[in-house]
XYZ file of C-alpha atoms in Angstrom:
459
model
C 0.000 0.000 0.000
C 1.489 3.409 -0.974
C 1.691 6.328 1.462
C -1.216 8.251 -0.075
C -3.650 5.332 0.216
C -2.369 4.552 3.712
C -3.067 8.110 4.830
C -6.506 7.949 3.236
C -7.302 4.770 5.187
C -6.301 6.432 8.445
C -8.733 9.273 7.809
C -11.836 7.101 8.020
C -14.231 8.675 10.531
C -17.351 6.808 11.654
C -20.217 8.658 13.322
C -22.122 6.495 15.811
C -25.651 7.633 16.705
C -27.278 6.003 19.746
C -30.883 5.715 20.913
C -30.548 6.869 24.541
C -33.399 4.904 26.112
C -33.686 1.655 28.034
C -30.802 -0.718 27.394
C -30.363 0.323 23.751
C -27.014 2.155 24.079
C -25.171 -0.869 25.512
C -25.155 -3.236 22.497
C -24.215 -0.338 20.205
C -21.432 0.769 22.551
C -20.063 -2.779 22.737
C -20.172 -3.095 18.952
C -18.091 0.062 18.628
C -15.634 -1.247 21.227
C -15.175 -4.389 19.109
C -14.819 -2.362 15.922
C -12.323 0.036 17.517
C -10.052 -2.904 18.408
C -10.496 -4.612 15.043
C -9.925 -1.375 13.093
C -7.627 0.830 15.212
C -6.954 3.075 12.193
C -10.569 4.320 12.304
C -11.915 7.193 14.387
C -15.314 6.610 16.017
C -17.280 9.621 17.237
C -19.999 8.323 19.586
C -23.067 10.565 19.905
C -25.423 10.141 22.853
C -27.136 12.208 25.516
C -24.883 13.513 28.295
C -26.374 11.240 30.966
C -25.871 8.033 28.996
C -22.422 9.050 27.780
C -21.368 9.741 31.352
C -22.367 6.197 32.266
C -20.851 4.517 29.212
C -17.560 6.357 29.216
C -16.880 6.332 32.970
C -15.138 2.969 32.576
C -11.342 2.824 32.386
C -9.325 1.968 29.275
C -11.662 3.437 26.652
C -9.849 3.011 23.300
C -8.193 6.210 22.095
C -10.048 6.064 18.764
C -13.516 6.392 20.374
C -14.514 9.976 21.162
C -17.827 10.700 22.951
C -19.943 13.724 22.039
C -23.107 14.851 23.801
C -26.342 15.349 21.877
C -29.196 17.427 23.235
C -32.212 15.357 24.309
C -34.624 17.672 22.484
C -36.718 18.547 25.541
C -37.504 22.296 25.505
C -35.972 24.228 28.382
C -38.403 24.641 31.246
C -40.797 22.030 29.845
C -42.425 19.803 32.484
C -42.469 16.221 31.253
C -45.501 14.060 31.940
C -45.306 10.533 33.325
C -45.446 8.722 29.968
C -41.931 7.710 28.814
C -42.850 7.957 25.121
C -43.065 11.746 25.494
C -39.311 11.890 26.119
C -38.664 9.616 23.105
C -40.837 11.770 20.837
C -38.990 14.945 21.807
C -35.661 13.248 21.096
C -36.738 11.995 17.667
C -38.348 15.308 16.724
C -35.135 17.254 17.263
C -32.821 14.406 16.377
C -31.747 15.311 12.845
C -30.848 18.888 13.750
C -29.119 17.970 17.010
C -27.175 15.077 15.482
C -25.975 17.235 12.600
C -24.889 19.950 15.038
C -22.885 17.446 17.102
C -21.348 15.880 13.987
C -20.225 19.308 12.768
C -18.414 19.772 16.076
C -16.753 16.361 15.805
C -15.572 17.070 12.255
C -14.197 20.430 13.344
C -12.321 18.953 16.329
C -10.938 15.845 14.602
C -10.301 17.542 11.241
C -11.783 14.410 9.656
C -14.902 14.243 7.495
C -17.480 11.580 8.321
C -17.101 8.551 6.033
C -20.069 6.488 7.269
C -22.786 6.456 9.939
C -23.569 3.555 12.267
C -26.814 4.154 14.142
C -29.341 2.418 16.328
C -32.087 1.469 13.858
C -34.668 3.243 16.064
C -32.955 6.547 15.159
C -34.328 6.662 11.623
C -33.553 10.417 11.216
C -29.918 9.289 11.083
C -30.602 8.129 7.500
C -31.373 11.745 6.547
C -28.148 12.862 8.220
C -26.245 10.226 6.219
C -27.926 11.308 2.985
C -27.072 14.968 3.660
C -23.452 13.975 4.196
C -23.555 11.596 1.216
C -22.160 8.715 3.274
C -23.305 5.102 3.807
C -25.800 4.323 6.597
C -25.548 1.161 8.715
C -28.383 0.678 11.233
C -27.978 -1.709 14.192
C -30.990 -3.690 15.429
C -30.605 -4.162 19.198
C -33.649 -6.393 20.056
C -34.139 -9.933 18.760
C -34.720 -9.981 15.027
C -38.267 -11.424 15.168
C -39.443 -7.942 16.193
C -37.591 -6.404 13.251
C -39.714 -8.529 10.914
C -42.879 -7.340 12.688
C -41.958 -3.680 12.210
C -40.828 -4.358 8.644
C -44.297 -5.728 7.837
C -46.333 -3.222 9.894
C -48.527 -2.124 6.977
C -49.377 -5.715 6.020
C -50.066 -6.703 9.639
C -52.395 -3.734 10.127
C -54.229 -4.622 6.920
C -54.707 -8.305 7.754
C -55.137 -8.140 11.526
C -57.284 -5.052 12.031
C -60.120 -7.191 13.401
C -58.127 -10.182 14.638
C -58.043 -11.305 18.241
C -54.861 -11.703 20.282
C -54.644 -15.444 19.529
C -54.522 -15.081 15.733
C -51.294 -16.398 14.218
C -48.960 -14.301 12.052
C -48.625 -17.204 9.624
C -48.603 -14.881 6.609
C -45.141 -13.526 7.534
C -42.158 -15.777 6.718
C -40.667 -17.226 9.900
C -43.320 -15.818 12.258
C -45.953 -18.575 11.997
C -45.762 -19.319 15.736
C -46.152 -15.668 16.719
C -49.572 -14.377 17.755
C -51.127 -10.949 17.332
C -51.018 -10.576 21.131
C -47.229 -10.969 21.068
C -46.709 -7.917 18.853
C -45.208 -4.643 20.118
C -47.986 -2.204 20.956
C -46.879 0.166 18.178
C -47.560 -2.369 15.424
C -51.343 -2.609 15.836
C -53.088 0.548 16.985
C -56.174 0.131 19.148
C -59.411 1.789 18.023
C -58.967 5.483 17.293
C -55.577 5.574 19.009
C -53.373 8.231 17.479
C -49.918 7.316 16.269
C -47.031 8.868 18.144
C -43.891 9.997 16.372
C -42.187 6.920 17.831
C -44.782 4.492 16.428
C -44.600 6.239 13.029
C -40.829 5.877 13.168
C -41.048 2.133 13.768
C -43.752 1.712 11.124
C -41.442 3.349 8.562
C -38.702 0.723 8.953
C -39.982 -1.386 6.055
C -39.317 1.559 3.733
C -36.228 2.947 5.481
C -34.070 -0.130 6.118
C -33.749 -1.226 2.457
C -31.787 2.026 1.943
C -29.048 0.838 4.321
C -25.658 -0.354 3.117
C -25.966 -3.117 5.733
C -28.193 -3.997 8.693
C -26.388 -5.284 11.789
C -28.114 -7.779 14.146
C -27.384 -8.190 17.869
C -28.024 -11.947 17.696
C -26.764 -15.158 16.114
C -28.266 -16.383 12.843
C -28.444 -19.866 14.359
C -31.198 -18.699 16.762
C -33.606 -17.463 14.088
C -36.148 -19.521 12.122
C -34.573 -20.236 8.689
C -37.570 -18.754 6.841
C -37.127 -15.471 8.731
C -33.422 -15.363 7.866
C -34.095 -16.147 4.220
C -36.808 -13.497 3.911
C -34.864 -10.718 5.618
C -31.700 -11.515 3.663
C -33.708 -11.200 0.438
C -34.815 -7.693 1.414
C -31.832 -6.294 3.324
C -28.367 -6.869 1.914
C -26.061 -7.481 3.572
C -27.867 -8.638 6.699
C -25.134 -9.174 9.278
C -25.594 -11.373 12.343
C -22.675 -10.401 14.604
C -23.823 -12.241 17.758
C -24.631 -11.121 21.300
C -22.986 -7.715 21.642
C -23.330 -7.456 25.426
C -21.540 -10.770 26.074
C -18.245 -12.409 25.173
C -18.690 -16.135 24.495
C -17.798 -18.535 25.873
C -18.460 -16.739 29.146
C -15.414 -16.272 31.402
C -15.011 -18.552 34.447
C -17.060 -17.537 37.462
C -15.192 -15.381 39.993
C -14.673 -16.547 43.551
C -17.828 -16.010 45.577
C -15.820 -14.069 48.183
C -15.161 -11.342 45.600
C -18.881 -10.592 45.203
C -19.850 -7.688 47.466
C -23.578 -8.339 46.959
C -23.322 -11.714 48.714
C -25.342 -13.420 45.945
C -22.645 -15.867 44.875
C -21.701 -17.091 48.349
C -25.436 -17.552 49.091
C -25.843 -19.588 45.890
C -22.842 -21.726 46.862
C -24.898 -23.197 49.690
C -27.902 -24.227 47.589
C -28.677 -27.512 45.855
C -28.230 -27.963 42.118
C -31.052 -26.400 40.022
C -33.104 -25.499 43.089
C -33.014 -21.680 43.157
C -35.554 -19.319 41.593
C -33.823 -16.133 40.400
C -36.036 -13.083 39.805
C -34.791 -9.984 38.020
C -36.696 -7.440 35.930
C -33.933 -5.092 34.807
C -33.680 -1.384 35.537
C -36.736 -0.167 33.600
C -39.569 -2.562 34.475
C -41.475 -2.670 37.770
C -44.376 -5.154 38.016
C -47.597 -3.505 39.252
C -48.381 -3.775 42.991
C -50.802 -6.713 42.768
C -48.247 -8.706 40.766
C -45.501 -8.012 43.319
C -47.836 -9.417 45.980
C -48.657 -12.460 43.806
C -44.940 -13.127 43.264
C -44.269 -12.970 46.990
C -47.170 -15.248 47.900
C -46.199 -17.843 45.294
C -42.547 -17.860 46.332
C -43.408 -18.272 50.007
C -45.857 -21.117 49.365
C -43.561 -22.907 46.891
C -40.818 -23.422 49.457
C -38.134 -23.082 46.752
C -35.097 -20.990 47.696
C -35.144 -17.712 45.781
C -32.868 -14.798 44.957
C -34.763 -11.596 44.133
C -33.105 -8.509 42.701
C -35.480 -5.829 43.995
C -35.068 -2.373 45.516
C -37.300 0.408 46.813
C -37.626 1.980 43.353
C -38.723 -1.306 41.805
C -41.297 -2.625 44.229
C -39.641 -3.697 47.482
C -41.949 -1.446 49.474
C -44.960 -3.257 47.970
C -44.105 -6.666 49.449
C -46.698 -8.116 51.874
C -46.308 -7.243 55.538
C -43.985 -9.682 57.298
C -42.904 -11.375 54.048
C -39.230 -10.404 54.396
C -39.095 -11.761 57.931
C -40.995 -14.983 57.172
C -38.775 -15.815 54.175
C -35.433 -14.690 55.630
C -34.078 -18.267 55.543
C -35.720 -19.187 52.233
C -34.849 -16.128 50.164
C -32.243 -13.447 49.591
C -33.095 -9.888 48.533
C -30.544 -7.604 46.868
C -30.955 -4.169 45.245
C -28.733 -5.334 42.366
C -27.322 -8.712 41.326
C -24.370 -9.619 39.065
C -26.875 -11.282 36.775
C -24.618 -13.005 34.238
C -22.621 -14.590 37.057
C -25.739 -15.513 39.043
C -27.166 -17.315 36.008
C -23.887 -19.198 35.672
C -24.328 -20.940 39.038
C -25.559 -24.534 38.774
C -27.796 -23.979 41.799
C -30.016 -21.637 39.732
C -32.899 -23.666 38.304
C -35.028 -21.006 36.629
C -34.940 -17.304 35.749
C -38.159 -15.271 36.184
C -37.708 -12.437 33.672
C -39.442 -9.600 31.822
C -37.911 -10.849 28.540
C -35.598 -7.898 27.986
C -33.120 -8.703 25.218
C -29.962 -8.537 27.333
C -31.487 -10.706 30.088
C -32.620 -13.368 27.629
C -29.168 -13.418 25.987
C -27.600 -13.955 29.430
C -30.023 -16.762 30.262
C -29.444 -18.516 26.923
C -25.673 -18.207 27.312
C -25.857 -19.908 30.710
C -28.366 -22.610 29.749
C -31.037 -21.523 32.252
C -34.783 -22.075 31.561
C -37.053 -19.041 31.855
C -40.476 -18.022 33.137
C -41.421 -14.989 31.043
C -43.686 -12.115 31.952
C -43.516 -9.714 28.954
C -44.323 -6.060 29.671
C -43.937 -3.938 26.523
C -42.190 -3.513 23.191
C -40.494 -6.647 21.879
C -40.918 -8.573 25.166
C -43.948 -10.523 23.913
C -42.251 -11.753 20.737
C -39.093 -12.655 22.652
C -41.197 -14.605 25.145
C -42.792 -16.501 22.266
C -39.309 -17.376 20.971
C -38.431 -18.703 24.442
C -41.569 -20.848 24.693
C -42.338 -22.036 21.163
C -39.202 -21.634 19.005
C -36.360 -22.522 21.388
C -38.617 -24.358 23.904
C -36.471 -23.298 26.870
C -39.186 -21.780 29.066
C -42.787 -20.675 29.365
C -44.758 -17.456 29.222
C -46.622 -16.874 32.471
C -50.218 -18.125 32.458
C -52.635 -15.335 31.522
C -49.828 -12.922 30.662
C -49.553 -11.452 34.190
C -48.221 -12.766 37.485
C -50.750 -14.536 39.668
C -50.023 -16.722 42.659
C -51.378 -19.885 41.045
C -49.853 -19.094 37.659
C -46.348 -18.743 39.077
C -46.744 -21.840 41.283
C -47.769 -23.831 38.194
C -44.783 -22.584 36.163
C -42.308 -23.211 39.004
C -43.586 -26.751 39.463
C -43.427 -27.378 35.709
C -39.797 -26.308 35.333
C -38.296 -27.358 38.680
C -40.213 -30.583 39.377
C -41.866 -32.121 36.329
C -40.265 -34.204 33.586
C -41.183 -31.539 31.016
C -39.058 -29.069 32.976
C -36.125 -31.479 32.832
C -36.426 -31.570 29.029
C -36.529 -27.743 28.959
C -33.316 -27.692 30.967
C -31.693 -30.077 28.481
C -32.833 -27.894 25.575
C -31.538 -24.783 27.381
C -28.099 -26.409 27.742
C -28.237 -27.465 24.101
C -29.058 -23.868 23.114
C -26.117 -22.671 25.223
C -23.789 -24.980 23.285
C -25.299 -23.786 20.014
C -24.569 -20.115 20.709
C -21.055 -20.961 21.926
C -20.430 -22.760 18.623
C -21.986 -19.851 16.746
C -19.575 -17.463 18.483
C -16.571 -19.677 17.695
C -14.081 -19.423 14.820
C -16.336 -21.433 12.486
C -19.511 -19.537 13.406
C -21.200 -17.251 10.902
C -21.027 -14.327 13.344
C -17.245 -14.127 12.968
C -17.483 -13.868 9.197
C -20.299 -11.325 9.373
C -18.268 -9.200 11.780
C -15.277 -9.328 9.400
C -17.591 -8.179 6.611
C -18.668 -5.243 8.786
C -15.059 -4.302 9.618
C -14.130 -4.385 5.964
C -17.141 -2.252 5.048
C -16.510 0.557 7.560
C -12.800 0.512 6.675
C -13.341 0.996 2.954
C -16.367 3.283 2.659
């Protein structure tokens, strides 16, 4: 390579546009970490709101070629937000194109390098307009499981065919989604009655038209986990369609640390329990079950007699527990405000994970071979829960869709006692081995990641 072309390669400057809500920034951040190591000659300018950037970039040893820039959240000064979280999302999306362009201009000025491509969370569809204005390629990243991408891709068709369908109608007219039901869909796909579309729901509904304009679509999952018909259909519409694996985990998972090193006390507590006996409950940092479901959880756990570890704090429902429950179950259960979840799920004493079906949590459960009891709350949770129950067959969705005492007791007995639960455990361990193979040197994720590296290095 001559000096001129070498210098040109070093000038590649990738703008990274995050969706600063929920757990979305973490897979994107981890993807950029991987890319920064694989392509150290590239500069990555990472654009996110100040609060998320502060969290992401507070860790030590951030690669020198990743530079964070803050983007305004779009909320007018002095405006009093209501209680609905979508309001914050709508403000962000409304001002997104202008604010992103402003931040990019600053990054170009400071680095003296023009943007050569844009990698963005797929939810930030205004980033396509930014890319078009800059005349550079656009590469969206899909953070949830890809079954929900297909649902948003086919929103118009689903609305046409399912306008009068009940929740139990199958989506058998969409390739690869025949086991999905209308009731599993994200709430933005089918609008109820005269419900008005928000900017966010319009954004998601536009993905079928927007994503085909991408140079590549990057998936936070392994191809080996998706129904072949879904893979085939999406690959025919979005080229290239790159499955780069679980971005929040490194597989195979590292060995478990010594239990003495865990300040939460979870691991030493698990050390003392029998194999596959413990119920672990964790609902992430966004979801809080409603009060009556917290009570139902507590009553079922106490009556079941199974040892349990519950990650719960005052902000997420601890104050709603029945009077005397903490004292009565002090020997049976352990309560922590936060648990090292990936490590907890790696303990052989954990028999089942009671989860909200958030993407990161499900990835961690799959990677540790732990069966799940799923209580979906919103967004892609319902479709992910259906994958757990009917595609991978490594768990169940809670009876009736909400926690009840009898429903949870039934699910616990099924997974921890019955023969069917034993088969689920075997399938969960088989799925664990499958994703470890998928992440290995011969897995498709490695080749797809190399394709991505080559693309961002040559645009």
